mmCIF file of C-alpha atoms in Angstrom:
data_model
loop_
_atom_site.group_PDB
_atom_site.id
_atom_site.type_symbol
_atom_site.label_atom_id
_atom_site.label_comp_id
_atom_site.label_asym_id
_atom_site.label_seq_id
_atom_site.Cartn_x
_atom_site.Cartn_y
_atom_site.Cartn_z
ATOM 1 C CA MET O 29 -71.745 -40.660 -17.469
ATOM 2 C CA LYS O 30 -70.466 -42.701 -14.036
ATOM 3 C CA THR O 31 -67.214 -41.489 -15.073
ATOM 4 C CA ARG O 32 -67.870 -37.996 -15.645
ATOM 5 C CA HIS O 33 -69.896 -37.690 -12.213
ATOM 6 C CA LEU O 34 -67.169 -39.354 -10.326
ATOM 7 C CA ALA O 35 -64.418 -37.030 -12.151
ATOM 8 C CA ARG O 36 -66.851 -33.899 -10.833
ATOM 9 C CA VAL O 37 -66.691 -35.345 -7.070
ATOM 10 C CA VAL O 38 -63.141 -35.536 -7.331
ATOM 11 C CA VAL O 39 -62.586 -32.007 -8.314
ATOM 12 C CA LEU O 40 -65.134 -30.893 -5.789
ATOM 13 C CA ALA O 41 -63.837 -32.883 -3.162
ATOM 14 C CA LEU O 42 -59.947 -31.904 -3.700
ATOM 15 C CA ALA O 43 -60.847 -28.166 -4.313
ATOM 16 C CA GLY O 44 -60.955 -27.824 -0.493
ATOM 17 C CA PHE O 45 -57.527 -29.231 -0.124
ATOM 18 C CA GLY O 46 -55.468 -26.683 1.533
ATOM 19 C CA VAL O 47 -51.511 -26.699 1.810
ATOM 20 C CA ALA O 48 -49.065 -24.775 3.206
ATOM 21 C CA PRO O 49 -46.248 -23.624 0.679
ATOM 22 C CA ALA O 50 -42.882 -24.959 1.205
ATOM 23 C CA SER O 51 -40.085 -22.303 1.926
ATOM 24 C CA SER O 52 -37.380 -24.783 1.081
ATOM 25 C CA PHE O 53 -36.614 -27.915 -0.217
ATOM 26 C CA ALA O 54 -34.339 -30.256 1.495
ATOM 27 C CA GLU O 55 -32.472 -32.970 0.999
ATOM 28 C CA GLU O 56 -33.762 -36.497 -0.329
ATOM 29 C CA PRO O 57 -35.959 -37.531 3.238
ATOM 30 C CA SER O 58 -34.498 -39.836 5.477
ATOM 31 C CA LYS O 59 -34.621 -43.978 5.611
ATOM 32 C CA ALA O 60 -36.503 -43.663 9.202
ATOM 33 C CA GLU O 61 -38.934 -40.577 7.436
ATOM 34 C CA LEU O 62 -40.021 -42.886 4.711
ATOM 35 C CA ASP O 63 -40.132 -45.819 6.916
ATOM 36 C CA THR O 64 -42.510 -44.351 9.311
ATOM 37 C CA ILE O 65 -44.820 -43.652 6.443
ATOM 38 C CA ARG O 66 -44.948 -47.111 5.290
ATOM 39 C CA ASP O 67 -45.591 -48.521 8.200
ATOM 40 C CA ALA O 68 -48.776 -45.883 8.801
ATOM 41 C CA LEU O 69 -50.048 -46.946 5.220
ATOM 42 C CA ALA O 70 -49.028 -50.650 5.597
ATOM 43 C CA LYS O 71 -52.485 -51.672 6.510
ATOM 44 C CA TYR O 72 -53.396 -50.193 2.915
ATOM 45 C CA LYS O 73 -51.963 -53.608 1.254
ATOM 46 C CA ASP O 74 -55.732 -54.909 1.912
ATOM 47 C CA PRO O 75 -57.211 -52.766 -0.783
ATOM 48 C CA TYR O 76 -60.309 -53.745 1.421
ATOM 49 C CA VAL O 77 -59.270 -51.791 4.099
ATOM 50 C CA ALA O 78 -58.414 -48.829 1.851
ATOM 51 C CA VAL O 79 -62.386 -48.678 0.721
ATOM 52 C CA ARG O 80 -63.186 -49.381 4.200
ATOM 53 C CA ASP O 81 -61.386 -45.675 5.126
ATOM 54 C CA LEU O 82 -63.289 -44.325 1.909
ATOM 55 C CA TYR O 83 -60.509 -44.786 -0.808
ATOM 56 C CA LEU O 84 -62.270 -45.422 -3.921
ATOM 57 C CA SER O 85 -61.095 -47.389 -7.032
ATOM 58 C CA THR O 86 -60.541 -45.385 -10.080
ATOM 59 C CA VAL O 87 -60.714 -48.978 -11.944
ATOM 60 C CA GLY O 88 -58.563 -47.788 -14.726
ATOM 61 C CA CYS O 89 -54.705 -48.807 -14.668
ATOM 62 C CA VAL O 90 -52.941 -46.265 -16.150
ATOM 63 C CA HIS O 91 -49.821 -46.313 -18.257
ATOM 64 C CA TYR O 92 -47.445 -44.149 -20.493
ATOM 65 C CA ASP O 93 -45.844 -45.120 -23.750
ATOM 66 C CA GLY O 94 -43.344 -42.447 -23.104
ATOM 67 C CA MET O 95 -44.366 -40.152 -25.765
ATOM 68 C CA LYS O 96 -42.994 -36.789 -25.739
ATOM 69 C CA VAL O 97 -45.397 -33.458 -26.490
ATOM 70 C CA ALA O 98 -43.984 -30.310 -26.564
ATOM 71 C CA GLY O 99 -45.733 -28.269 -23.995
ATOM 72 C CA HIS O 100 -46.865 -31.436 -21.541
ATOM 73 C CA MET O 101 -45.457 -33.164 -18.875
ATOM 74 C CA GLU O 102 -42.927 -35.617 -19.478
ATOM 75 C CA TYR O 103 -44.563 -39.065 -18.115
ATOM 76 C CA PRO O 104 -41.159 -41.757 -19.053
ATOM 77 C CA LYS O 105 -42.648 -44.870 -20.239
ATOM 78 C CA GLY O 106 -43.692 -47.582 -17.565
ATOM 79 C CA GLY O 107 -47.142 -47.691 -15.395
ATOM 80 C CA MET O 108 -48.775 -45.641 -12.588
ATOM 81 C CA GLY O 109 -51.084 -48.078 -11.826
ATOM 82 C CA ILE O 110 -55.165 -48.093 -10.367
ATOM 83 C CA HIS O 111 -55.791 -44.962 -8.209
ATOM 84 C CA PHE O 112 -57.875 -45.187 -4.924
ATOM 85 C CA VAL O 113 -58.876 -41.447 -4.388
ATOM 86 C CA ASN O 114 -60.251 -40.225 -0.869
ATOM 87 C CA LEU O 115 -62.254 -37.607 -1.272
ATOM 88 C CA THR O 116 -62.518 -36.906 2.593
ATOM 89 C CA VAL O 117 -58.664 -36.074 3.039
ATOM 90 C CA GLN O 118 -58.385 -32.445 2.807
ATOM 91 C CA GLY O 119 -56.347 -29.591 4.756
ATOM 92 C CA PRO O 120 -52.867 -29.396 5.009
ATOM 93 C CA LEU O 121 -50.313 -31.688 3.507
ATOM 94 C CA ASP O 122 -49.599 -34.845 5.501
ATOM 95 C CA PRO O 123 -47.233 -37.070 4.611
ATOM 96 C CA MET O 124 -49.431 -39.875 6.540
ATOM 97 C CA ARG O 125 -52.728 -39.324 4.744
ATOM 98 C CA PRO O 126 -52.044 -39.509 0.851
ATOM 99 C CA ASN O 127 -55.478 -38.446 -1.262
ATOM 100 C CA VAL O 128 -54.644 -41.300 -3.446
ATOM 101 C CA LEU O 129 -53.385 -44.822 -3.400
ATOM 102 C CA VAL O 130 -52.160 -46.758 -6.455
ATOM 103 C CA TYR O 131 -51.949 -50.362 -6.921
ATOM 104 C CA GLU O 132 -50.824 -52.520 -9.367
ATOM 105 C CA PRO O 133 -52.850 -55.607 -10.678
ATOM 106 C CA VAL O 134 -51.051 -58.520 -10.101
ATOM 107 C CA GLY O 135 -52.115 -62.239 -10.567
ATOM 108 C CA GLY O 136 -55.836 -61.442 -10.374
ATOM 109 C CA LYS O 137 -54.982 -59.139 -6.910
ATOM 110 C CA LEU O 138 -54.357 -55.747 -6.214
ATOM 111 C CA GLU O 139 -50.554 -54.794 -4.907
ATOM 112 C CA LEU O 140 -50.011 -51.294 -3.232
ATOM 113 C CA VAL O 141 -47.143 -49.893 -4.807
ATOM 114 C CA ALA O 142 -47.161 -46.027 -4.378
ATOM 115 C CA ALA O 143 -49.026 -42.643 -2.562
ATOM 116 C CA GLU O 144 -49.706 -39.871 -4.137
ATOM 117 C CA TRP O 145 -50.617 -36.539 -2.973
ATOM 118 C CA LEU O 146 -52.400 -33.980 -5.492
ATOM 119 C CA VAL O 147 -52.995 -30.383 -4.445
ATOM 120 C CA PRO O 148 -55.505 -27.772 -6.663
ATOM 121 C CA VAL O 149 -53.810 -24.952 -7.678
ATOM 122 C CA THR O 150 -56.695 -22.429 -6.593
ATOM 123 C CA VAL O 151 -55.444 -23.521 -3.316
ATOM 124 C CA ALA O 152 -51.511 -23.273 -3.510
ATOM 125 C CA LYS O 153 -49.921 -20.203 -3.541
ATOM 126 C CA GLU O 154 -46.559 -21.227 -4.674
ATOM 127 C CA ARG O 155 -45.761 -25.167 -5.598
ATOM 128 C CA PRO O 156 -45.718 -27.642 -3.012
ATOM 129 C CA ALA O 157 -43.372 -29.791 -1.791
ATOM 130 C CA LEU O 158 -43.270 -32.957 0.734
ATOM 131 C CA PHE O 159 -40.529 -35.148 1.743
ATOM 132 C CA GLY O 160 -38.165 -32.216 0.092
ATOM 133 C CA GLN O 161 -39.364 -32.856 -2.985
ATOM 134 C CA PRO O 162 -40.854 -30.055 -5.256
ATOM 135 C CA PHE O 163 -44.860 -31.401 -6.763
ATOM 136 C CA GLN O 164 -44.889 -31.671 -10.379
ATOM 137 C CA GLY O 165 -47.263 -29.205 -12.542
ATOM 138 C CA PRO O 166 -49.195 -27.067 -12.373
ATOM 139 C CA MET O 167 -50.897 -29.163 -15.123
ATOM 140 C CA GLU O 168 -54.300 -29.889 -16.526
ATOM 141 C CA GLY O 169 -56.041 -33.040 -14.813
ATOM 142 C CA HIS O 170 -55.748 -36.347 -16.390
ATOM 143 C CA GLU O 171 -58.089 -37.070 -18.384
ATOM 144 C CA PRO O 172 -60.869 -39.393 -18.533
ATOM 145 C CA LEU O 173 -59.822 -40.116 -14.633
ATOM 146 C CA ILE O 174 -59.485 -36.344 -13.641
ATOM 147 C CA PRO O 175 -61.362 -33.549 -15.517
ATOM 148 C CA GLN O 176 -59.036 -31.388 -17.483
ATOM 149 C CA GLY O 177 -60.118 -28.014 -15.903
ATOM 150 C CA PHE O 178 -58.655 -29.373 -12.313
ATOM 151 C CA VAL O 179 -55.255 -27.634 -12.783
ATOM 152 C CA HIS O 180 -53.407 -29.300 -10.020
ATOM 153 C CA TYR O 181 -49.782 -30.199 -8.789
ATOM 154 C CA ASP O 182 -48.826 -33.940 -7.672
ATOM 155 C CA LEU O 183 -46.350 -36.052 -6.621
ATOM 156 C CA HIS O 184 -45.552 -39.633 -6.522
ATOM 157 C CA ALA O 185 -43.982 -41.687 -3.970
ATOM 158 C CA TRP O 186 -43.061 -45.462 -4.726
ATOM 159 C CA LEU O 187 -43.186 -46.210 -1.092
ATOM 160 C CA PHE O 188 -43.818 -50.068 -1.819
ATOM 161 C CA LYS O 189 -42.232 -50.932 -5.114
ATOM 162 C CA ASP O 190 -38.725 -49.938 -6.411
ATOM 163 C CA ASN O 191 -38.742 -47.947 -9.237
ATOM 164 C CA PRO O 192 -35.479 -47.766 -11.379
ATOM 165 C CA LEU O 193 -36.351 -43.944 -12.290
ATOM 166 C CA GLY O 194 -36.477 -42.951 -8.543
ATOM 167 C CA MET O 195 -38.829 -42.686 -5.660
ATOM 168 C CA PHE O 196 -40.636 -39.452 -6.818
ATOM 169 C CA SER O 197 -40.735 -40.621 -10.508
ATOM 170 C CA PRO O 198 -44.442 -40.181 -11.703
ATOM 171 C CA THR O 199 -44.509 -43.628 -13.556
ATOM 172 C CA ASN O 200 -42.187 -46.797 -12.939
ATOM 173 C CA PRO O 201 -41.190 -49.429 -15.963
ATOM 174 C CA ASP O 202 -41.569 -52.423 -13.557
ATOM 175 C CA VAL O 203 -45.414 -51.533 -13.385
ATOM 176 C CA THR O 204 -47.536 -53.146 -15.946
ATOM 177 C CA CYS O 205 -51.172 -53.317 -16.470
ATOM 178 C CA GLU O 206 -50.626 -56.160 -18.959
ATOM 179 C CA GLY O 207 -53.623 -58.629 -18.710
ATOM 180 C CA TYR O 208 -55.823 -56.443 -16.704
ATOM 181 C CA ASP O 209 -58.995 -55.611 -18.298
ATOM 182 C CA PHE O 210 -59.072 -51.800 -17.744
ATOM 183 C CA GLY O 211 -55.499 -51.006 -18.932
ATOM 184 C CA LEU O 212 -55.512 -46.758 -19.647
ATOM 185 C CA LEU O 213 -53.083 -45.413 -22.052
ATOM 186 C CA GLU O 214 -52.678 -41.797 -21.132
ATOM 187 C CA HIS O 215 -51.721 -39.211 -23.115
ATOM 188 C CA PRO O 216 -49.007 -36.692 -21.530
ATOM 189 C CA THR O 217 -50.934 -34.346 -19.706
ATOM 190 C CA LYS O 218 -50.740 -30.491 -20.658
ATOM 191 C CA ILE O 219 -48.559 -27.974 -18.521
ATOM 192 C CA VAL O 220 -50.506 -25.036 -17.295
ATOM 193 C CA GLY O 221 -49.221 -21.400 -16.628
ATOM 194 C CA GLN O 222 -45.395 -22.087 -18.135
#
């Protein structure tokens, strides 16, 4: 029941997240641009700082087995980690203020590995982009953490852990939920409107 309540709060808060559409897609972001963002987010290597700044844990450590399903997003085998969602981050996309921080459980501690930006389709006039990268989606919500009816675009950036699949892949084969009590093997999310 608490998970459903949290999911409703996430949907209501993210529904107010505005986005300006991207008119063109650039090349890969520069190292200087990524370093600036890493520096701005480095304080969140301490998850207690993230919580003080209202990033709240969804508890489950999300991972995928690489299963492919027609009409669904394709998630290569690997982990995403534990998502900390900040419901107060709204307005135009700001690379310095992601609405999700992603942590990997390592040896009883949490290590910051990535940031994620979510944009509901209700505020996106076209596919958003950040760092010259188009967002993935539109897709349904990721049950049970985000209700199925929350149709959105999202973009992951593995700013704090190298990803052999690329900086903007949704999963990272080097992120594991193994040994963590709240591992959450998710199924591919349904693509909407295609």
